[in-house]
């Protein structure tokens, strides 16, 4: 057998990586574009891609203060599902889920979407009544869903503690077989490469410092690399949306909070579905490389910290160990926080603002990753046609004036 020294292995590795084509260009900003998208995460990149692919709008720049996918897109737990309660929410998330199912083929990039199913556990009689209501509502909207009893849950997840003597006994669950997980980085990379191939400029390390307006209409954005003029500006900056709105002179009805998550050391395959619990308040899945991906709810305070805190981690791991006692011996590798922006009705804002030509796509709270393809598609349509896409129409900013809220708080279990 041929033997290689460490240095020869390094030399061969470098040689085989030399000359690789860049996944996307690194262009200098032009002085003006037809459309500027602020935010280079999954939603912003998807918006740019669908603007070009569906509507033929290619004079577009995506402006990102850091690196592409370096915000919430790369700091979440990758859960994908569509089993929301309200008609407006379920239609939008189901549209997104259908895009997920063909996304790798659409982008010619493996986003590693894995439809392994999502369980929402019920621990009380009221939980089970809510689950039955939601599953019935899902079915009426053409969304897959089943109500499982304790035995069916135990058969599906043998490692879970379903004993009636546990502090929060598992009485049953809702089950969406088409739900699952995807690779967050791959989603950003896939959309970025596809958008670049359409001629869209992806401007990294370009922070927006101001929004310039003239006669009540947007005229462009001030950035760390100079002023960029634009006929339209679409802001898709997640937790920093309120900061951008303030630059334009108005307030959004959102709060930004840290959302923490953590991953374990790699394990052999032991959990082949997503498990979520509102009462115990945790959710867990196993990544393809073996890590247990774990999270819970948002922090109780507003803030912009992208880091974890031990009280939340302790509370979350207590919940995980109640459901999976065997995991108490597993070591955690790392933890982090993302910034989520939450509206009073736990639904997004998609559409125009008091400033003509300035549009916002924000307020997704903890449901942003799963909505990535659908959000980008409907926001691109809204920008291109300068009127709301039918699926986005219920989520306009004006609903907070008319009172036509889409109250999704608590309707779909843990809202991740």
mmCIF file of C-alpha atoms in Angstrom:
data_model
loop_
_atom_site.group_PDB
_atom_site.id
_atom_site.type_symbol
_atom_site.label_atom_id
_atom_site.label_comp_id
_atom_site.label_asym_id
_atom_site.label_seq_id
_atom_site.Cartn_x
_atom_site.Cartn_y
_atom_site.Cartn_z
ATOM 1 C CA UNK A 1 0.000 0.000 0.000
ATOM 2 C CA UNK A 2 1.331 3.441 -0.922
ATOM 3 C CA UNK A 3 2.287 5.566 2.079
ATOM 4 C CA UNK A 4 1.981 9.338 2.342
ATOM 5 C CA UNK A 5 3.640 11.671 4.825
ATOM 6 C CA UNK A 6 1.613 14.428 6.434
ATOM 7 C CA UNK A 7 3.362 17.024 4.280
ATOM 8 C CA UNK A 8 2.661 15.157 1.046
ATOM 9 C CA UNK A 9 -1.020 14.889 1.971
ATOM 10 C CA UNK A 10 -1.155 18.638 2.571
ATOM 11 C CA UNK A 11 0.649 19.291 -0.712
ATOM 12 C CA UNK A 12 -1.776 17.097 -2.675
ATOM 13 C CA UNK A 13 -4.766 18.667 -0.947
ATOM 14 C CA UNK A 14 -3.609 22.170 -1.877
ATOM 15 C CA UNK A 15 -2.910 21.169 -5.464
ATOM 16 C CA UNK A 16 -6.378 19.702 -5.975
ATOM 17 C CA UNK A 17 -8.024 22.859 -4.604
ATOM 18 C CA UNK A 18 -6.025 25.278 -6.742
ATOM 19 C CA UNK A 19 -7.825 26.824 -9.684
ATOM 20 C CA UNK A 20 -11.313 26.160 -8.388
ATOM 21 C CA UNK A 21 -13.846 28.590 -9.757
ATOM 22 C CA UNK A 22 -15.351 30.977 -7.206
ATOM 23 C CA UNK A 23 -18.934 30.164 -6.269
ATOM 24 C CA UNK A 24 -19.891 33.808 -6.848
ATOM 25 C CA UNK A 25 -18.193 37.030 -7.895
ATOM 26 C CA UNK A 26 -16.912 39.734 -5.563
ATOM 27 C CA UNK A 27 -17.846 42.847 -7.560
ATOM 28 C CA UNK A 28 -17.320 46.491 -6.697
ATOM 29 C CA UNK A 29 -20.575 48.380 -6.063
ATOM 30 C CA UNK A 30 -22.049 50.267 -8.992
ATOM 31 C CA UNK A 31 -23.258 53.798 -8.412
ATOM 32 C CA UNK A 32 -26.895 52.846 -9.054
ATOM 33 C CA UNK A 33 -29.153 49.806 -9.354
ATOM 34 C CA UNK A 34 -32.788 49.272 -10.153
ATOM 35 C CA UNK A 35 -33.255 47.401 -6.846
ATOM 36 C CA UNK A 36 -31.142 47.081 -3.708
ATOM 37 C CA UNK A 37 -31.807 44.245 -1.253
ATOM 38 C CA UNK A 38 -30.507 44.989 2.244
ATOM 39 C CA UNK A 39 -29.562 41.725 3.958
ATOM 40 C CA UNK A 40 -27.568 38.840 2.527
ATOM 41 C CA UNK A 41 -29.215 36.012 4.441
ATOM 42 C CA UNK A 42 -31.445 33.302 3.048
ATOM 43 C CA UNK A 43 -34.489 35.554 2.598
ATOM 44 C CA UNK A 44 -32.540 38.352 0.921
ATOM 45 C CA UNK A 45 -30.647 36.031 -1.412
ATOM 46 C CA UNK A 46 -33.844 34.154 -2.292
ATOM 47 C CA UNK A 47 -35.558 37.470 -3.057
ATOM 48 C CA UNK A 48 -32.752 38.470 -5.409
ATOM 49 C CA UNK A 49 -32.771 35.073 -7.123
ATOM 50 C CA UNK A 50 -36.521 35.070 -7.777
ATOM 51 C CA UNK A 51 -36.421 38.699 -8.943
ATOM 52 C CA UNK A 52 -34.052 37.618 -11.676
ATOM 53 C CA UNK A 53 -35.361 34.123 -12.411
ATOM 54 C CA UNK A 54 -39.108 34.797 -12.335
ATOM 55 C CA UNK A 55 -39.380 38.514 -13.142
ATOM 56 C CA UNK A 56 -36.297 39.197 -15.236
ATOM 57 C CA UNK A 57 -35.050 41.949 -12.892
ATOM 58 C CA UNK A 58 -31.282 41.514 -12.876
ATOM 59 C CA UNK A 59 -30.058 45.054 -12.113
ATOM 60 C CA UNK A 60 -30.009 44.136 -8.437
ATOM 61 C CA UNK A 61 -27.496 44.378 -5.604
ATOM 62 C CA UNK A 62 -27.659 42.416 -2.348
ATOM 63 C CA UNK A 63 -25.963 44.488 0.357
ATOM 64 C CA UNK A 64 -24.658 42.586 3.385
ATOM 65 C CA UNK A 65 -22.721 44.145 6.282
ATOM 66 C CA UNK A 66 -20.858 40.895 7.001
ATOM 67 C CA UNK A 67 -20.654 37.709 4.976
ATOM 68 C CA UNK A 68 -23.471 35.974 3.120
ATOM 69 C CA UNK A 69 -25.523 33.793 5.444
ATOM 70 C CA UNK A 70 -23.661 35.050 8.510
ATOM 71 C CA UNK A 71 -26.732 36.266 10.372
ATOM 72 C CA UNK A 72 -29.788 34.280 11.423
ATOM 73 C CA UNK A 73 -29.536 31.993 8.387
ATOM 74 C CA UNK A 74 -26.376 30.480 9.841
ATOM 75 C CA UNK A 75 -27.515 30.697 13.477
ATOM 76 C CA UNK A 76 -30.686 28.623 13.684
ATOM 77 C CA UNK A 77 -31.793 25.027 14.113
ATOM 78 C CA UNK A 78 -32.909 24.374 10.503
ATOM 79 C CA UNK A 79 -36.426 23.038 11.173
ATOM 80 C CA UNK A 80 -38.830 23.076 8.206
ATOM 81 C CA UNK A 81 -42.589 22.563 8.564
ATOM 82 C CA UNK A 82 -45.888 24.125 7.512
ATOM 83 C CA UNK A 83 -48.385 22.995 10.172
ATOM 84 C CA UNK A 84 -49.486 26.436 11.341
ATOM 85 C CA UNK A 85 -53.045 27.052 12.467
ATOM 86 C CA UNK A 86 -54.265 30.206 10.760
ATOM 87 C CA UNK A 87 -55.213 29.979 7.095
ATOM 88 C CA UNK A 88 -52.979 32.887 6.102
ATOM 89 C CA UNK A 89 -49.919 31.416 7.824
ATOM 90 C CA UNK A 90 -50.490 27.850 6.707
ATOM 91 C CA UNK A 91 -50.912 28.857 3.043
ATOM 92 C CA UNK A 92 -47.630 30.784 3.070
ATOM 93 C CA UNK A 93 -45.619 28.119 4.907
ATOM 94 C CA UNK A 94 -47.098 25.304 2.800
ATOM 95 C CA UNK A 95 -46.128 27.200 -0.355
ATOM 96 C CA UNK A 96 -42.620 27.447 1.080
ATOM 97 C CA UNK A 97 -42.510 23.751 1.965
ATOM 98 C CA UNK A 98 -43.424 22.827 -1.602
ATOM 99 C CA UNK A 99 -40.516 24.965 -2.808
ATOM 100 C CA UNK A 100 -38.234 23.220 -0.286
ATOM 101 C CA UNK A 101 -39.166 19.862 -1.793
ATOM 102 C CA UNK A 102 -37.666 20.829 -5.159
ATOM 103 C CA UNK A 103 -35.088 23.389 -4.033
ATOM 104 C CA UNK A 104 -31.925 21.329 -4.572
ATOM 105 C CA UNK A 105 -32.997 20.643 -8.146
ATOM 106 C CA UNK A 106 -34.068 24.266 -8.700
ATOM 107 C CA UNK A 107 -30.713 25.662 -7.533
ATOM 108 C CA UNK A 108 -28.576 22.742 -8.766
ATOM 109 C CA UNK A 109 -27.115 22.741 -5.269
ATOM 110 C CA UNK A 110 -27.708 20.173 -2.542
ATOM 111 C CA UNK A 111 -29.401 22.036 0.336
ATOM 112 C CA UNK A 112 -29.692 18.690 2.167
ATOM 113 C CA UNK A 113 -33.431 18.986 2.766
ATOM 114 C CA UNK A 114 -34.401 15.904 4.784
ATOM 115 C CA UNK A 115 -38.183 15.321 5.143
ATOM 116 C CA UNK A 116 -37.867 13.186 8.258
ATOM 117 C CA UNK A 117 -41.102 14.425 9.884
ATOM 118 C CA UNK A 118 -41.862 16.758 12.775
ATOM 119 C CA UNK A 119 -43.520 15.789 16.068
ATOM 120 C CA UNK A 120 -45.241 18.377 18.282
ATOM 121 C CA UNK A 121 -45.810 16.684 21.646
ATOM 122 C CA UNK A 122 -48.912 17.032 23.814
ATOM 123 C CA UNK A 123 -48.525 16.707 27.597
ATOM 124 C CA UNK A 124 -51.979 17.757 28.845
ATOM 125 C CA UNK A 125 -55.568 17.290 27.767
ATOM 126 C CA UNK A 126 -55.615 20.899 26.578
ATOM 127 C CA UNK A 127 -52.474 20.253 24.535
ATOM 128 C CA UNK A 128 -54.215 17.349 22.824
ATOM 129 C CA UNK A 129 -57.347 19.396 22.131
ATOM 130 C CA UNK A 130 -55.170 22.089 20.556
ATOM 131 C CA UNK A 131 -53.317 19.468 18.523
ATOM 132 C CA UNK A 132 -56.546 17.975 17.185
ATOM 133 C CA UNK A 133 -57.801 21.436 16.267
ATOM 134 C CA UNK A 134 -54.598 22.310 14.433
ATOM 135 C CA UNK A 135 -54.344 19.001 12.556
ATOM 136 C CA UNK A 136 -57.958 19.329 11.414
ATOM 137 C CA UNK A 137 -57.290 22.900 10.270
ATOM 138 C CA UNK A 138 -54.179 21.713 8.417
ATOM 139 C CA UNK A 139 -56.106 19.013 6.608
ATOM 140 C CA UNK A 140 -58.762 21.501 5.532
ATOM 141 C CA UNK A 141 -55.937 23.515 3.959
ATOM 142 C CA UNK A 142 -54.476 20.471 2.208
ATOM 143 C CA UNK A 143 -51.539 20.135 4.603
ATOM 144 C CA UNK A 144 -50.478 16.697 5.800
ATOM 145 C CA UNK A 145 -50.941 15.983 9.479
ATOM 146 C CA UNK A 146 -51.870 13.195 11.884
ATOM 147 C CA UNK A 147 -52.791 12.929 15.560
ATOM 148 C CA UNK A 148 -50.754 10.215 17.317
ATOM 149 C CA UNK A 149 -51.380 8.614 20.704
ATOM 150 C CA UNK A 150 -48.681 7.723 23.226
ATOM 151 C CA UNK A 151 -48.005 4.272 21.820
ATOM 152 C CA UNK A 152 -47.595 5.620 18.300
ATOM 153 C CA UNK A 153 -45.190 8.307 19.518
ATOM 154 C CA UNK A 154 -43.141 5.717 21.419
ATOM 155 C CA UNK A 155 -42.954 3.487 18.356
ATOM 156 C CA UNK A 156 -41.809 6.408 16.226
ATOM 157 C CA UNK A 157 -39.176 7.585 18.773
ATOM 158 C CA UNK A 158 -38.101 4.602 20.933
ATOM 159 C CA UNK A 159 -35.483 6.656 22.806
ATOM 160 C CA UNK A 160 -38.057 9.073 24.229
ATOM 161 C CA UNK A 161 -39.341 8.688 27.783
ATOM 162 C CA UNK A 162 -43.078 8.156 27.352
ATOM 163 C CA UNK A 163 -43.653 6.774 30.868
ATOM 164 C CA UNK A 164 -46.914 7.881 32.530
ATOM 165 C CA UNK A 165 -44.865 8.537 35.675
ATOM 166 C CA UNK A 166 -42.767 11.290 34.094
ATOM 167 C CA UNK A 167 -43.269 14.892 35.199
ATOM 168 C CA UNK A 168 -44.761 15.800 31.808
ATOM 169 C CA UNK A 169 -46.213 12.536 30.453
ATOM 170 C CA UNK A 170 -46.498 12.322 26.672
ATOM 171 C CA UNK A 171 -50.209 11.941 25.864
ATOM 172 C CA UNK A 172 -49.746 12.142 22.113
ATOM 173 C CA UNK A 173 -48.511 14.422 19.362
ATOM 174 C CA UNK A 174 -49.193 15.989 16.021
ATOM 175 C CA UNK A 175 -47.127 14.519 13.207
ATOM 176 C CA UNK A 176 -46.258 16.168 9.893
ATOM 177 C CA UNK A 177 -44.393 13.571 7.818
ATOM 178 C CA UNK A 178 -43.280 16.075 5.131
ATOM 179 C CA UNK A 179 -41.543 18.347 7.635
ATOM 180 C CA UNK A 180 -37.872 17.997 8.464
ATOM 181 C CA UNK A 181 -34.553 19.830 8.397
ATOM 182 C CA UNK A 182 -32.136 21.326 5.863
ATOM 183 C CA UNK A 183 -28.546 22.571 5.836
ATOM 184 C CA UNK A 184 -28.684 26.285 6.627
ATOM 185 C CA UNK A 185 -25.320 27.214 5.082
ATOM 186 C CA UNK A 186 -26.108 25.291 1.910
ATOM 187 C CA UNK A 187 -29.352 27.232 1.481
ATOM 188 C CA UNK A 188 -27.475 30.546 1.563
ATOM 189 C CA UNK A 189 -24.719 29.249 -0.708
ATOM 190 C CA UNK A 190 -27.169 27.751 -3.190
ATOM 191 C CA UNK A 191 -29.205 30.933 -3.522
ATOM 192 C CA UNK A 192 -26.058 33.069 -3.645
ATOM 193 C CA UNK A 193 -24.511 31.064 -6.469
ATOM 194 C CA UNK A 194 -27.777 30.982 -8.399
ATOM 195 C CA UNK A 195 -28.360 34.722 -7.952
ATOM 196 C CA UNK A 196 -24.798 35.509 -9.038
ATOM 197 C CA UNK A 197 -25.286 33.377 -12.147
ATOM 198 C CA UNK A 198 -28.254 35.614 -13.010
ATOM 199 C CA UNK A 199 -25.972 38.665 -12.934
ATOM 200 C CA UNK A 200 -26.894 39.965 -9.497
ATOM 201 C CA UNK A 201 -24.149 41.735 -7.528
ATOM 202 C CA UNK A 202 -23.543 40.313 -4.046
ATOM 203 C CA UNK A 203 -21.821 43.003 -1.977
ATOM 204 C CA UNK A 204 -20.341 41.627 1.234
ATOM 205 C CA UNK A 205 -18.776 43.747 3.981
ATOM 206 C CA UNK A 206 -20.998 46.611 2.899
ATOM 207 C CA UNK A 207 -22.940 47.995 5.850
ATOM 208 C CA UNK A 208 -25.973 50.207 5.321
ATOM 209 C CA UNK A 209 -25.565 53.337 7.457
ATOM 210 C CA UNK A 210 -28.510 55.357 6.193
ATOM 211 C CA UNK A 211 -31.485 55.408 3.852
ATOM 212 C CA UNK A 212 -31.688 58.428 1.572
ATOM 213 C CA UNK A 213 -35.104 59.792 0.580
ATOM 214 C CA UNK A 214 -36.322 62.581 -1.655
ATOM 215 C CA UNK A 215 -39.880 63.963 -1.685
ATOM 216 C CA UNK A 216 -41.151 61.018 0.361
ATOM 217 C CA UNK A 217 -39.603 58.411 -1.933
ATOM 218 C CA UNK A 218 -36.521 56.292 -1.419
ATOM 219 C CA UNK A 219 -33.554 57.229 -3.583
ATOM 220 C CA UNK A 220 -30.913 54.813 -2.318
ATOM 221 C CA UNK A 221 -28.819 53.682 0.624
ATOM 222 C CA UNK A 222 -25.758 55.103 2.333
ATOM 223 C CA UNK A 223 -23.199 52.374 2.921
ATOM 224 C CA UNK A 224 -19.715 51.928 4.330
ATOM 225 C CA UNK A 225 -18.566 51.824 0.696
ATOM 226 C CA UNK A 226 -20.388 54.942 -0.414
ATOM 227 C CA UNK A 227 -23.869 55.907 -1.591
ATOM 228 C CA UNK A 228 -25.745 53.465 -3.835
ATOM 229 C CA UNK A 229 -28.742 54.878 -5.695
ATOM 230 C CA UNK A 230 -31.783 52.676 -6.257
ATOM 231 C CA UNK A 231 -35.331 52.969 -7.533
ATOM 232 C CA UNK A 232 -36.492 50.374 -5.003
ATOM 233 C CA UNK A 233 -35.053 49.145 -1.722
ATOM 234 C CA UNK A 234 -36.123 45.908 -0.038
ATOM 235 C CA UNK A 235 -34.996 45.450 3.568
ATOM 236 C CA UNK A 236 -34.629 41.827 4.699
ATOM 237 C CA UNK A 237 -32.417 42.174 7.762
ATOM 238 C CA UNK A 238 -34.235 40.092 10.407
ATOM 239 C CA UNK A 239 -33.385 41.309 13.916
ATOM 240 C CA UNK A 240 -31.979 44.611 12.655
ATOM 241 C CA UNK A 241 -35.143 45.604 10.798
ATOM 242 C CA UNK A 242 -36.144 48.094 13.473
ATOM 243 C CA UNK A 243 -32.773 49.820 13.124
ATOM 244 C CA UNK A 244 -33.256 50.173 9.358
ATOM 245 C CA UNK A 245 -36.799 51.473 9.784
ATOM 246 C CA UNK A 246 -35.505 54.153 12.164
ATOM 247 C CA UNK A 247 -33.112 55.285 9.430
ATOM 248 C CA UNK A 248 -36.165 55.922 7.248
ATOM 249 C CA UNK A 249 -37.981 57.812 10.005
ATOM 250 C CA UNK A 250 -40.647 55.366 11.144
ATOM 251 C CA UNK A 251 -41.098 52.601 13.709
ATOM 252 C CA UNK A 252 -42.036 48.993 13.162
ATOM 253 C CA UNK A 253 -44.207 47.038 15.639
ATOM 254 C CA UNK A 254 -41.482 44.502 16.342
ATOM 255 C CA UNK A 255 -39.194 43.471 19.173
ATOM 256 C CA UNK A 256 -35.745 41.961 18.681
ATOM 257 C CA UNK A 257 -34.652 39.213 21.063
ATOM 258 C CA UNK A 258 -31.872 36.654 21.264
ATOM 259 C CA UNK A 259 -32.777 33.057 20.447
ATOM 260 C CA UNK A 260 -30.297 30.496 21.711
ATOM 261 C CA UNK A 261 -29.356 27.075 20.412
ATOM 262 C CA UNK A 262 -26.621 24.499 20.962
ATOM 263 C CA UNK A 263 -25.220 21.307 19.481
ATOM 264 C CA UNK A 264 -23.744 18.196 21.040
ATOM 265 C CA UNK A 265 -20.798 16.033 20.187
ATOM 266 C CA UNK A 266 -21.521 13.684 17.238
ATOM 267 C CA UNK A 267 -23.413 10.485 18.014
ATOM 268 C CA UNK A 268 -24.336 7.438 16.002
ATOM 269 C CA UNK A 269 -27.815 7.788 14.408
ATOM 270 C CA UNK A 270 -30.380 7.603 17.201
ATOM 271 C CA UNK A 271 -33.055 10.209 16.385
ATOM 272 C CA UNK A 272 -34.477 10.238 12.877
ATOM 273 C CA UNK A 273 -37.203 12.853 13.314
ATOM 274 C CA UNK A 274 -37.689 16.303 14.829
ATOM 275 C CA UNK A 275 -39.204 16.381 18.334
ATOM 276 C CA UNK A 276 -40.756 19.562 19.729
ATOM 277 C CA UNK A 277 -42.445 20.179 23.059
ATOM 278 C CA UNK A 278 -44.133 23.370 24.211
ATOM 279 C CA UNK A 279 -44.806 22.317 27.822
ATOM 280 C CA UNK A 280 -41.275 21.065 28.497
ATOM 281 C CA UNK A 281 -40.111 23.750 26.051
ATOM 282 C CA UNK A 282 -37.414 22.318 23.902
ATOM 283 C CA UNK A 283 -36.947 20.977 20.427
ATOM 284 C CA UNK A 284 -34.321 18.558 19.194
ATOM 285 C CA UNK A 285 -33.185 16.831 16.034
ATOM 286 C CA UNK A 286 -30.039 15.025 14.906
ATOM 287 C CA UNK A 287 -27.966 16.474 12.104
ATOM 288 C CA UNK A 288 -26.607 14.301 9.321
ATOM 289 C CA UNK A 289 -23.129 14.367 10.857
ATOM 290 C CA UNK A 290 -24.489 13.145 14.213
ATOM 291 C CA UNK A 291 -24.793 16.309 16.319
ATOM 292 C CA UNK A 292 -27.899 16.777 18.428
ATOM 293 C CA UNK A 293 -29.273 20.209 17.491
ATOM 294 C CA UNK A 294 -31.165 21.688 20.450
ATOM 295 C CA UNK A 295 -33.068 24.865 21.190
ATOM 296 C CA UNK A 296 -35.990 26.388 23.081
ATOM 297 C CA UNK A 297 -37.754 29.746 23.227
ATOM 298 C CA UNK A 298 -36.511 33.300 22.931
ATOM 299 C CA UNK A 299 -34.884 35.120 25.813
ATOM 300 C CA UNK A 300 -37.238 37.135 28.003
ATOM 301 C CA UNK A 301 -35.460 40.414 27.272
ATOM 302 C CA UNK A 302 -34.939 42.486 24.139
ATOM 303 C CA UNK A 303 -31.410 42.690 22.778
ATOM 304 C CA UNK A 304 -29.020 42.112 19.922
ATOM 305 C CA UNK A 305 -26.617 39.634 21.512
ATOM 306 C CA UNK A 306 -25.513 36.748 19.298
ATOM 307 C CA UNK A 307 -24.364 34.575 22.172
ATOM 308 C CA UNK A 308 -25.753 32.057 24.624
ATOM 309 C CA UNK A 309 -26.302 32.334 28.367
ATOM 310 C CA UNK A 310 -25.995 29.549 30.900
ATOM 311 C CA UNK A 311 -29.430 29.934 32.581
ATOM 312 C CA UNK A 312 -31.203 29.357 29.257
ATOM 313 C CA UNK A 313 -28.864 26.520 28.340
ATOM 314 C CA UNK A 314 -29.443 24.860 31.707
ATOM 315 C CA UNK A 315 -33.221 25.161 31.403
ATOM 316 C CA UNK A 316 -33.159 23.789 27.847
ATOM 317 C CA UNK A 317 -30.974 20.803 28.704
ATOM 318 C CA UNK A 318 -33.152 19.961 31.703
ATOM 319 C CA UNK A 319 -36.090 19.699 29.309
ATOM 320 C CA UNK A 320 -34.115 17.544 26.867
ATOM 321 C CA UNK A 321 -33.022 15.169 29.623
ATOM 322 C CA UNK A 322 -36.611 14.798 30.832
ATOM 323 C CA UNK A 323 -37.656 13.606 27.379
ATOM 324 C CA UNK A 324 -34.439 11.690 26.605
ATOM 325 C CA UNK A 325 -32.737 10.521 29.826
ATOM 326 C CA UNK A 326 -30.008 8.748 27.831
ATOM 327 C CA UNK A 327 -28.851 12.083 26.456
ATOM 328 C CA UNK A 328 -27.821 13.238 29.946
ATOM 329 C CA UNK A 329 -24.412 11.665 29.332
ATOM 330 C CA UNK A 330 -23.850 13.532 26.063
ATOM 331 C CA UNK A 331 -21.461 16.488 26.060
ATOM 332 C CA UNK A 332 -22.299 19.783 24.430
ATOM 333 C CA UNK A 333 -19.869 21.158 21.863
ATOM 334 C CA UNK A 334 -20.951 24.779 21.350
ATOM 335 C CA UNK A 335 -23.810 27.205 21.740
ATOM 336 C CA UNK A 336 -24.787 30.480 20.135
ATOM 337 C CA UNK A 337 -27.583 33.010 19.744
ATOM 338 C CA UNK A 338 -29.401 34.607 16.831
ATOM 339 C CA UNK A 339 -31.499 37.775 16.768
ATOM 340 C CA UNK A 340 -35.177 37.312 15.953
ATOM 341 C CA UNK A 341 -37.678 40.073 15.340
ATOM 342 C CA UNK A 342 -41.161 39.335 16.641
ATOM 343 C CA UNK A 343 -44.461 41.035 15.783
ATOM 344 C CA UNK A 344 -47.351 41.171 18.277
ATOM 345 C CA UNK A 345 -49.254 38.487 16.345
ATOM 346 C CA UNK A 346 -46.166 36.299 15.697
ATOM 347 C CA UNK A 347 -46.515 36.780 11.935
ATOM 348 C CA UNK A 348 -44.257 38.602 9.465
ATOM 349 C CA UNK A 349 -44.481 42.003 7.822
ATOM 350 C CA UNK A 350 -44.209 41.782 4.034
ATOM 351 C CA UNK A 351 -44.822 44.806 1.839
ATOM 352 C CA UNK A 352 -44.625 48.544 1.495
ATOM 353 C CA UNK A 353 -43.937 51.221 4.094
ATOM 354 C CA UNK A 354 -44.797 54.911 4.565
ATOM 355 C CA UNK A 355 -41.825 55.668 2.282
ATOM 356 C CA UNK A 356 -42.578 55.069 -1.405
ATOM 357 C CA UNK A 357 -40.274 52.503 -2.994
ATOM 358 C CA UNK A 358 -39.121 51.174 0.395
ATOM 359 C CA UNK A 359 -40.283 47.661 1.275
ATOM 360 C CA UNK A 360 -39.741 45.495 4.342
ATOM 361 C CA UNK A 361 -39.756 41.738 4.831
ATOM 362 C CA UNK A 362 -39.301 41.110 8.550
ATOM 363 C CA UNK A 363 -40.945 40.012 11.791
ATOM 364 C CA UNK A 364 -40.671 36.280 11.100
ATOM 365 C CA UNK A 365 -39.773 35.657 14.718
ATOM 366 C CA UNK A 366 -38.632 32.093 15.175
ATOM 367 C CA UNK A 367 -40.183 30.863 11.917
ATOM 368 C CA UNK A 368 -37.839 32.521 9.450
ATOM 369 C CA UNK A 369 -35.663 29.663 8.232
ATOM 370 C CA UNK A 370 -38.525 27.389 7.246
ATOM 371 C CA UNK A 371 -40.088 30.231 5.238
ATOM 372 C CA UNK A 372 -36.926 31.062 3.264
ATOM 373 C CA UNK A 373 -37.986 29.965 -0.263
ATOM 374 C CA UNK A 374 -41.587 31.146 0.052
ATOM 375 C CA UNK A 375 -40.607 34.431 1.658
ATOM 376 C CA UNK A 376 -38.127 35.200 -1.112
ATOM 377 C CA UNK A 377 -40.610 34.268 -3.828
ATOM 378 C CA UNK A 378 -43.513 36.398 -2.592
ATOM 379 C CA UNK A 379 -41.281 39.346 -1.660
ATOM 380 C CA UNK A 380 -39.677 39.303 -5.114
ATOM 381 C CA UNK A 381 -43.147 39.324 -6.654
ATOM 382 C CA UNK A 382 -44.166 42.217 -4.394
ATOM 383 C CA UNK A 383 -41.095 44.246 -5.376
ATOM 384 C CA UNK A 384 -41.320 43.490 -9.087
ATOM 385 C CA UNK A 385 -45.015 44.352 -9.385
ATOM 386 C CA UNK A 386 -45.117 47.015 -6.655
ATOM 387 C CA UNK A 387 -48.174 45.433 -5.098
ATOM 388 C CA UNK A 388 -48.546 42.605 -2.548
ATOM 389 C CA UNK A 389 -48.375 39.007 -3.699
ATOM 390 C CA UNK A 390 -51.700 37.320 -2.772
ATOM 391 C CA UNK A 391 -49.966 35.153 -0.162
ATOM 392 C CA UNK A 392 -48.239 38.221 1.310
ATOM 393 C CA UNK A 393 -51.282 40.514 1.304
ATOM 394 C CA UNK A 394 -52.534 39.526 4.808
ATOM 395 C CA UNK A 395 -49.114 40.418 6.270
ATOM 396 C CA UNK A 396 -48.955 44.078 5.304
ATOM 397 C CA UNK A 397 -47.893 46.725 7.788
ATOM 398 C CA UNK A 398 -51.378 48.234 7.583
ATOM 399 C CA UNK A 399 -52.906 45.350 9.535
ATOM 400 C CA UNK A 400 -51.651 46.983 12.706
ATOM 401 C CA UNK A 401 -53.786 50.015 11.847
ATOM 402 C CA UNK A 402 -56.925 48.108 10.805
ATOM 403 C CA UNK A 403 -56.686 45.460 13.540
ATOM 404 C CA UNK A 404 -56.778 42.584 11.018
ATOM 405 C CA UNK A 405 -54.049 40.671 12.857
ATOM 406 C CA UNK A 406 -53.156 37.069 12.049
ATOM 407 C CA UNK A 407 -52.859 35.767 15.593
ATOM 408 C CA UNK A 408 -50.482 32.823 15.383
ATOM 409 C CA UNK A 409 -49.143 33.059 18.967
ATOM 410 C CA UNK A 410 -49.123 29.621 20.499
ATOM 411 C CA UNK A 411 -51.376 28.240 17.780
ATOM 412 C CA UNK A 412 -48.800 25.907 16.328
ATOM 413 C CA UNK A 413 -46.983 24.676 19.417
ATOM 414 C CA UNK A 414 -43.373 25.792 19.769
ATOM 415 C CA UNK A 415 -43.063 28.350 16.980
ATOM 416 C CA UNK A 416 -39.795 27.234 15.382
#
